[in-house]
Amino acid sequence: MLDLTGKNALVTGIANNRSIAWGIAQQLHKAGANLGITYLPDERGRMEKKVAELTEPLTPSLFLPCNVQDDEQIKATFDRVKQKWGKLDSLIHCLAFANRDDLTGNFSDTSRQGFNTALEISAYSLVQLAQAAKPLMVDGGSIVTLTYIGGVRVVPNYNVMGIAKAALEMNVRYLASELGPQNIRVNGVSAGPIRTLASSAVGGILDMIHHVEAVAPLRRTVTQLEVGNTAAFLCSDLASGVTGQIIYVDAGYGIMGM
Ligand code: NAD
Ligand code: 0WE
């Protein structure tokens, strides 16, 4: 049985009720995990209010601002985790960002700033969070990140995000190798396209979803909750022998050649 009772899980990346991280948080809660939620703070505190209201039914015992571009916020987040929980069992990394202009047009036009931003927020952040989580995962642990097939094969317009996901997937392997002796597992879930805040801001996402519905073996896209089930599995003792892997939750799309 998938059982996360007694496990402390920190979930990043919830922006609204369409976020993949929201699907993950719901399944972790269902399996009995004790949750901590982090959100990206804005000047007006609107995100804080929105995410707090959304996640209230999951009764998180920690609710913290954490912009991964700010080292102080990361430190404060993990200081609070240590203070409140003593130890951390699971960390969900479910965030990405590239400048909107870099997700359309020619990849070769990507600026230094655009490249650095995408890789900093979408790939380096996993290293930072793993670094901070490592001393708190005293009973071993599970780190799960979200990736996309555009990091392995060319998807039109995914552009610099594809390079960021390639780096992210290699981060998974190097971190898994280093942290394995401490029984900390590190894995990625490669999700098929889902309508979320991030994906809906991208032109042509609906056409991509229709394409997947036409050619994926299951003839449909996947849901946030299905991705959440695989993330919950990876956080559980059922996955005790699994590390350094990228698991595709994509209705089979990725196996197709045509
Ligand atoms: P989303 O917009 O709901 O989530 C993205 C999250 O990133 C937001 O919560 C946002 O606040 C957070 N974020 C951005 N910059 C940040 C920063 N500097 N510090 C902290 N948080 C920051 O969209 P989503 O589609 O749920 O994306 C979540 C993850 O899933 C991403 O890694 C994305 O690449 C991945 N993914 C999405 C799809 C899809 O089709 N939606 C498919 C495969 C993988
Ligand atoms: O990883 C993602 C989304 C990443 C993303 C989306 C945005 C839109 C708004 C990162 N940064 C931003 N910045 C913004 O300003 N996905 C896997 C979803 C996605 O994005 C695409 C896709 C798919 C699928 C972009 C182009 C083509 C396909």
Tab-separated table of C-alpha atoms and ligand atoms in Angstrom:
chain	number	residue	atom	x	y	z
A	1	MET	CA	0.000	0.000	0.000
A	2	LEU	CA	1.112	3.509	-0.750
A	3	ASP	CA	1.584	4.931	2.735
A	4	LEU	CA	3.246	8.230	3.540
A	5	THR	CA	2.092	8.526	7.149
A	6	GLY	CA	4.825	9.945	9.361
A	7	LYS	CA	6.618	11.461	6.383
A	8	ASN	CA	7.283	15.196	6.112
A	9	ALA	CA	7.019	16.437	2.532
A	10	LEU	CA	7.875	19.917	1.258
A	11	VAL	CA	6.070	20.891	-1.970
A	12	THR	CA	7.194	23.794	-4.171
A	13	GLY	CA	5.459	25.174	-7.270
A	14	ILE	CA	1.790	25.564	-6.409
A	15	ALA	CA	0.415	28.678	-8.141
A	16	ASN	CA	-3.241	27.706	-8.556
A	17	ASN	CA	-5.664	24.775	-8.798
A	18	ARG	CA	-4.247	23.774	-12.191
A	19	SER	CA	-0.641	23.483	-11.017
A	20	ILE	CA	0.946	20.053	-11.296
A	21	ALA	CA	2.278	20.668	-7.773
A	22	TRP	CA	-1.327	20.974	-6.569
A	23	GLY	CA	-2.104	17.518	-8.021
A	24	ILE	CA	0.993	16.174	-6.275
A	25	ALA	CA	0.167	17.835	-2.928
A	26	GLN	CA	-3.338	16.334	-2.984
A	27	GLN	CA	-2.019	12.800	-3.568
A	28	LEU	CA	0.696	13.154	-0.912
A	29	HIS	CA	-1.970	14.313	1.543
A	30	LYS	CA	-4.261	11.428	0.561
A	31	ALA	CA	-1.411	8.996	1.308
A	32	GLY	CA	-1.047	10.518	4.777
A	33	ALA	CA	1.974	12.810	4.399
A	34	ASN	CA	2.499	15.835	6.611
A	35	LEU	CA	2.812	18.756	4.183
A	36	GLY	CA	4.832	21.930	3.930
A	37	ILE	CA	3.943	24.280	1.094
A	38	THR	CA	6.127	26.985	-0.437
A	39	TYR	CA	4.951	29.668	-2.846
A	40	LEU	CA	6.548	32.368	-4.986
A	41	PRO	CA	5.838	35.622	-3.147
A	42	ASP	CA	4.771	38.785	-5.020
A	43	GLU	CA	4.702	42.431	-3.835
A	44	ARG	CA	0.985	42.500	-3.104
A	45	GLY	CA	0.839	39.170	-1.286
A	46	ARG	CA	-1.809	37.951	-3.741
A	47	MET	CA	-0.086	34.622	-4.381
A	48	GLU	CA	0.274	34.011	-0.641
A	49	LYS	CA	-3.461	34.515	-0.109
A	50	LYS	CA	-4.477	32.429	-3.122
A	51	VAL	CA	-2.215	29.462	-2.359
A	52	ALA	CA	-3.090	29.600	1.357
A	53	GLU	CA	-6.829	29.381	0.574
A	54	LEU	CA	-6.333	26.600	-1.974
A	55	THR	CA	-4.142	24.428	0.249
A	56	GLU	CA	-6.012	24.961	3.526
A	57	PRO	CA	-7.959	21.652	3.193
A	58	LEU	CA	-4.626	19.792	3.108
A	59	THR	CA	-3.795	21.290	6.537
A	60	PRO	CA	-0.119	22.029	5.808
A	61	SER	CA	1.945	22.466	8.988
A	62	LEU	CA	4.357	24.804	7.173
A	63	PHE	CA	3.479	27.536	4.666
A	64	LEU	CA	6.454	29.583	3.503
A	65	PRO	CA	7.562	32.071	0.813
A	66	CYS	CA	10.398	30.704	-1.317
A	67	ASN	CA	11.700	32.427	-4.427
A	68	VAL	CA	14.554	30.207	-5.631
A	69	GLN	CA	16.377	33.275	-6.973
A	70	ASP	CA	16.812	34.441	-3.363
A	71	ASP	CA	19.331	32.484	-1.249
A	72	GLU	CA	17.982	34.073	1.944
A	73	GLN	CA	14.476	32.731	1.301
A	74	ILE	CA	15.833	29.233	0.656
A	75	LYS	CA	17.837	29.344	3.871
A	76	ALA	CA	14.855	30.655	5.846
A	77	THR	CA	12.630	27.913	4.382
A	78	PHE	CA	14.912	25.065	5.431
A	79	ASP	CA	15.657	26.687	8.817
A	80	ARG	CA	11.912	26.600	9.480
A	81	VAL	CA	11.679	22.978	8.291
A	82	LYS	CA	14.435	22.017	10.714
A	83	GLN	CA	12.882	23.987	13.575
A	84	LYS	CA	9.344	22.697	13.062
A	85	TRP	CA	9.873	19.142	11.779
A	86	GLY	CA	13.432	18.224	12.787
A	87	LYS	CA	13.780	16.088	9.653
A	88	LEU	CA	12.601	16.120	6.046
A	89	ASP	CA	11.574	13.004	4.084
A	90	SER	CA	10.400	14.278	0.695
A	91	LEU	CA	11.026	17.309	-1.476
A	92	ILE	CA	8.951	18.106	-4.545
A	93	HIS	CA	10.608	20.467	-7.035
A	94	CYS	CA	7.877	21.581	-9.418
A	95	LEU	CA	8.888	24.925	-10.872
A	96	ALA	CA	10.282	26.370	-14.061
A	97	PHE	CA	10.610	29.743	-15.708
A	98	ALA	CA	11.928	31.222	-18.943
A	99	ASN	CA	11.269	34.650	-20.422
A	100	ARG	CA	8.145	34.447	-22.503
A	101	ASP	CA	9.992	35.822	-25.540
A	102	ASP	CA	12.368	32.868	-25.378
A	103	LEU	CA	9.529	30.351	-25.790
A	104	THR	CA	8.780	31.433	-29.336
A	105	GLY	CA	10.804	32.238	-32.442
A	106	ASN	CA	14.359	31.191	-33.177
A	107	PHE	CA	16.248	29.320	-30.469
A	108	SER	CA	19.468	30.810	-31.856
A	109	ASP	CA	18.212	34.267	-30.818
A	110	THR	CA	18.278	33.328	-27.101
A	111	SER	CA	20.107	36.024	-25.117
A	112	ARG	CA	22.715	35.374	-22.419
A	113	GLN	CA	20.274	36.781	-19.854
A	114	GLY	CA	17.412	34.613	-21.138
A	115	PHE	CA	19.557	31.497	-21.132
A	116	ASN	CA	20.867	32.194	-17.622
A	117	THR	CA	17.406	32.935	-16.214
A	118	ALA	CA	15.889	29.733	-17.615
A	119	LEU	CA	18.752	27.566	-16.361
A	120	GLU	CA	18.987	29.301	-12.992
A	121	ILE	CA	15.318	28.997	-12.087
A	122	SER	CA	14.485	25.739	-13.861
A	123	ALA	CA	17.646	23.653	-13.339
A	124	TYR	CA	20.069	25.177	-10.807
A	125	SER	CA	17.224	25.499	-8.291
A	126	LEU	CA	17.153	21.690	-7.914
A	127	VAL	CA	20.820	21.728	-6.876
A	128	GLN	CA	20.137	24.521	-4.383
A	129	LEU	CA	17.133	22.808	-2.831
A	130	ALA	CA	18.910	19.429	-2.694
A	131	GLN	CA	21.882	21.127	-1.002
A	132	ALA	CA	19.608	22.589	1.658
A	133	ALA	CA	17.533	19.395	2.057
A	134	LYS	CA	20.506	17.006	2.358
A	135	PRO	CA	21.382	17.694	6.039
A	136	LEU	CA	17.679	17.420	6.993
A	137	MET	CA	17.092	14.042	5.301
A	138	VAL	CA	18.580	12.139	8.236
A	139	ASP	CA	16.455	8.989	7.693
A	140	GLY	CA	17.087	9.018	3.949
A	141	GLY	CA	14.649	10.749	1.656
A	142	SER	CA	13.132	11.251	-1.773
A	143	ILE	CA	13.579	14.228	-4.074
A	144	VAL	CA	11.246	14.453	-7.076
A	145	THR	CA	11.390	16.983	-9.909
A	146	LEU	CA	9.147	17.607	-12.921
A	147	THR	CA	10.514	17.458	-16.426
A	148	TYR	CA	9.308	17.341	-20.027
A	149	ILE	CA	10.264	15.418	-23.191
A	150	GLY	CA	11.421	18.742	-24.693
A	151	GLY	CA	14.617	18.205	-22.668
A	152	VAL	CA	15.394	15.065	-24.656
A	153	ARG	CA	13.940	15.765	-28.105
A	154	VAL	CA	13.173	18.960	-30.008
A	155	VAL	CA	9.685	20.360	-29.370
A	156	PRO	CA	8.942	23.483	-31.446
A	157	ASN	CA	9.124	26.677	-29.335
A	158	TYR	CA	10.173	24.908	-26.129
A	159	ASN	CA	13.619	26.268	-27.035
A	160	VAL	CA	15.725	27.342	-24.038
A	161	MET	CA	13.440	25.411	-21.674
A	162	GLY	CA	14.576	22.245	-23.479
A	163	ILE	CA	18.176	23.028	-22.584
A	164	ALA	CA	17.108	23.745	-18.997
A	165	LYS	CA	15.268	20.398	-18.776
A	166	ALA	CA	18.280	18.553	-20.221
A	167	ALA	CA	20.386	20.115	-17.451
A	168	LEU	CA	17.692	19.309	-14.885
A	169	GLU	CA	17.622	15.627	-15.903
A	170	MET	CA	21.402	15.418	-15.636
A	171	ASN	CA	21.164	17.119	-12.218
A	172	VAL	CA	18.888	14.229	-11.208
A	173	ARG	CA	21.587	11.684	-12.096
A	174	TYR	CA	24.514	13.479	-10.457
A	175	LEU	CA	22.478	14.179	-7.313
A	176	ALA	CA	21.228	10.573	-7.195
A	177	SER	CA	24.811	9.319	-7.430
A	178	GLU	CA	26.067	11.628	-4.695
A	179	LEU	CA	23.158	11.303	-2.267
A	180	GLY	CA	22.502	7.568	-2.716
A	181	PRO	CA	24.921	6.523	0.064
A	182	GLN	CA	22.733	8.587	2.464
A	183	ASN	CA	19.676	6.716	1.150
A	184	ILE	CA	18.383	9.897	-0.484
A	185	ARG	CA	16.763	9.024	-3.818
A	186	VAL	CA	16.438	11.570	-6.623
A	187	ASN	CA	14.097	11.061	-9.578
A	188	GLY	CA	12.253	12.984	-12.268
A	189	VAL	CA	8.697	12.644	-13.536
A	190	SER	CA	8.388	13.532	-17.219
A	191	ALA	CA	4.793	14.649	-17.697
A	192	GLY	CA	2.923	14.962	-20.971
A	193	PRO	CA	1.440	18.386	-21.776
A	194	ILE	CA	-1.196	19.577	-19.293
A	195	ARG	CA	-3.063	22.893	-19.301
A	196	THR	CA	-1.611	24.916	-16.432
A	197	LEU	CA	-0.767	28.578	-15.811
A	198	ALA	CA	2.700	28.032	-17.334
A	199	SER	CA	1.605	25.990	-20.350
A	200	SER	CA	-1.463	28.109	-21.148
A	201	ALA	CA	0.762	31.174	-21.491
A	202	VAL	CA	2.376	29.402	-24.432
A	203	GLY	CA	0.924	29.805	-27.919
A	204	GLY	CA	-0.305	26.586	-29.523
A	205	ILE	CA	-0.548	24.482	-26.362
A	206	LEU	CA	-4.085	23.382	-27.279
A	207	ASP	CA	-2.876	22.122	-30.674
A	208	MET	CA	-0.154	20.172	-28.897
A	209	ILE	CA	-2.700	18.634	-26.548
A	210	HIS	CA	-4.881	17.616	-29.514
A	211	HIS	CA	-1.844	16.055	-31.185
A	212	VAL	CA	-1.126	13.986	-28.056
A	213	GLU	CA	-4.790	12.932	-27.872
A	214	ALA	CA	-4.510	11.691	-31.448
A	215	VAL	CA	-1.242	9.745	-31.239
A	216	ALA	CA	-0.506	8.753	-27.619
A	217	PRO	CA	-1.159	5.038	-26.963
A	218	LEU	CA	-3.839	5.928	-24.380
A	219	ARG	CA	-5.379	8.480	-26.845
A	220	ARG	CA	-5.563	11.173	-24.204
A	221	THR	CA	-3.416	13.504	-22.118
A	222	VAL	CA	-2.607	12.937	-18.463
A	223	THR	CA	-3.956	14.774	-15.417
A	224	GLN	CA	-2.218	16.531	-12.558
A	225	LEU	CA	-3.530	13.808	-10.226
A	226	GLU	CA	-1.983	11.037	-12.337
A	227	VAL	CA	1.354	12.828	-12.174
A	228	GLY	CA	0.702	13.210	-8.435
A	229	ASN	CA	0.256	9.452	-8.021
A	230	THR	CA	3.651	8.740	-9.565
A	231	ALA	CA	5.276	11.443	-7.436
A	232	ALA	CA	3.636	9.924	-4.326
A	233	PHE	CA	4.925	6.469	-5.337
A	234	LEU	CA	8.444	7.880	-5.698
A	235	CYS	CA	8.202	9.441	-2.222
A	236	SER	CA	7.045	6.151	-0.710
A	237	ASP	CA	8.948	3.089	0.467
A	238	LEU	CA	7.426	1.212	-2.508
A	239	ALA	CA	10.069	3.001	-4.601
A	240	SER	CA	12.930	2.169	-2.224
A	241	GLY	CA	15.029	0.730	-5.058
A	242	VAL	CA	14.410	3.510	-7.566
A	243	THR	CA	16.852	6.404	-7.974
A	244	GLY	CA	18.339	8.484	-10.774
A	245	GLN	CA	15.380	7.707	-13.045
A	246	ILE	CA	13.116	9.753	-15.274
A	247	ILE	CA	9.645	8.166	-15.236
A	248	TYR	CA	7.350	9.160	-18.107
A	249	VAL	CA	3.737	9.908	-17.173
A	250	ASP	CA	2.636	10.866	-20.648
A	251	ALA	CA	-0.063	8.367	-21.722
A	252	GLY	CA	2.740	6.616	-23.652
A	253	TYR	CA	3.341	9.502	-26.070
A	254	GLY	CA	7.141	9.331	-25.732
A	255	ILE	CA	7.477	5.796	-27.144
A	256	MET	CA	6.006	6.745	-30.516
A	257	GLY	CA	8.182	7.333	-33.573
A	258	MET	CA	5.354	8.643	-35.737
B	1	NAD	P1	2.568	26.324	-12.914
B	1	NAD	O1	2.632	27.668	-13.519
B	1	NAD	O2	1.350	25.953	-12.181
B	1	NAD	O3	3.821	26.063	-11.972
B	1	NAD	C1	5.055	26.706	-12.157
B	1	NAD	C2	5.500	27.161	-10.790
B	1	NAD	O4	6.814	27.706	-10.825
B	1	NAD	C3	4.589	28.263	-10.223
B	1	NAD	O5	4.030	27.847	-9.002
B	1	NAD	C4	5.549	29.426	-10.005
B	1	NAD	O6	5.240	30.181	-8.864
B	1	NAD	C5	6.860	28.687	-9.824
B	1	NAD	N1	8.024	29.541	-9.976
B	1	NAD	C6	8.418	30.248	-11.066
B	1	NAD	N2	9.528	30.960	-10.784
B	1	NAD	C7	9.848	30.687	-9.489
B	1	NAD	C8	10.871	31.133	-8.606
B	1	NAD	N3	11.806	32.021	-9.000
B	1	NAD	N4	10.895	30.642	-7.343
B	1	NAD	C9	9.950	29.761	-6.917
B	1	NAD	N5	8.946	29.313	-7.709
B	1	NAD	C10	8.896	29.778	-8.966
B	1	NAD	O7	2.848	25.299	-14.137
B	1	NAD	P2	3.095	23.722	-14.181
B	1	NAD	O8	2.811	23.356	-15.593
B	1	NAD	O9	2.375	23.053	-13.085
B	1	NAD	O10	4.673	23.601	-13.967
B	1	NAD	C11	5.268	22.861	-12.912
B	1	NAD	C12	6.441	22.028	-13.425
B	1	NAD	O11	5.940	21.020	-14.298
B	1	NAD	C13	7.497	22.787	-14.204
B	1	NAD	O12	8.780	22.278	-13.889
B	1	NAD	C14	7.164	22.432	-15.632
B	1	NAD	O13	8.294	22.535	-16.472
B	1	NAD	C15	6.752	21.000	-15.451
B	1	NAD	N6	5.993	20.399	-16.565
B	1	NAD	C16	4.844	20.976	-17.010
B	1	NAD	C17	4.130	20.372	-18.058
B	1	NAD	C18	2.854	20.993	-18.579
B	1	NAD	O14	2.477	20.691	-19.701
B	1	NAD	N7	2.166	21.815	-17.831
B	1	NAD	C19	4.606	19.186	-18.633
B	1	NAD	C20	5.799	18.627	-18.139
B	1	NAD	C21	6.480	19.231	-17.095
B	2	0WE	O1	7.766	23.408	-18.829
B	2	0WE	C1	6.733	23.835	-19.326
B	2	0WE	C2	6.340	25.300	-19.186
B	2	0WE	C3	7.535	26.152	-18.899
B	2	0WE	C4	7.350	27.632	-18.913
B	2	0WE	C5	6.228	28.301	-19.368
B	2	0WE	C6	6.196	29.701	-19.341
B	2	0WE	C7	5.053	30.494	-19.879
B	2	0WE	C8	4.967	31.881	-19.276
B	2	0WE	C9	8.421	28.368	-18.455
B	2	0WE	N1	8.408	29.718	-18.420
B	2	0WE	C10	7.326	30.381	-18.846
B	2	0WE	N2	7.364	31.756	-18.813
B	2	0WE	C11	6.287	32.529	-19.057
B	2	0WE	O2	6.369	33.777	-19.051
B	2	0WE	N3	5.931	22.982	-20.050
B	2	0WE	C12	6.377	21.611	-20.253
B	2	0WE	C13	4.673	23.394	-20.702
B	2	0WE	C14	5.013	23.768	-22.114
B	2	0WE	O3	5.603	24.948	-22.391
B	2	0WE	C15	5.848	24.970	-23.743
B	2	0WE	C16	5.394	23.782	-24.323
B	2	0WE	C17	4.862	22.997	-23.262
B	2	0WE	C18	4.311	21.624	-23.353
B	2	0WE	C19	6.455	25.959	-24.529
B	2	0WE	C20	6.562	25.760	-25.890
B	2	0WE	C21	6.126	24.576	-26.464
B	2	0WE	C22	5.537	23.578	-25.690
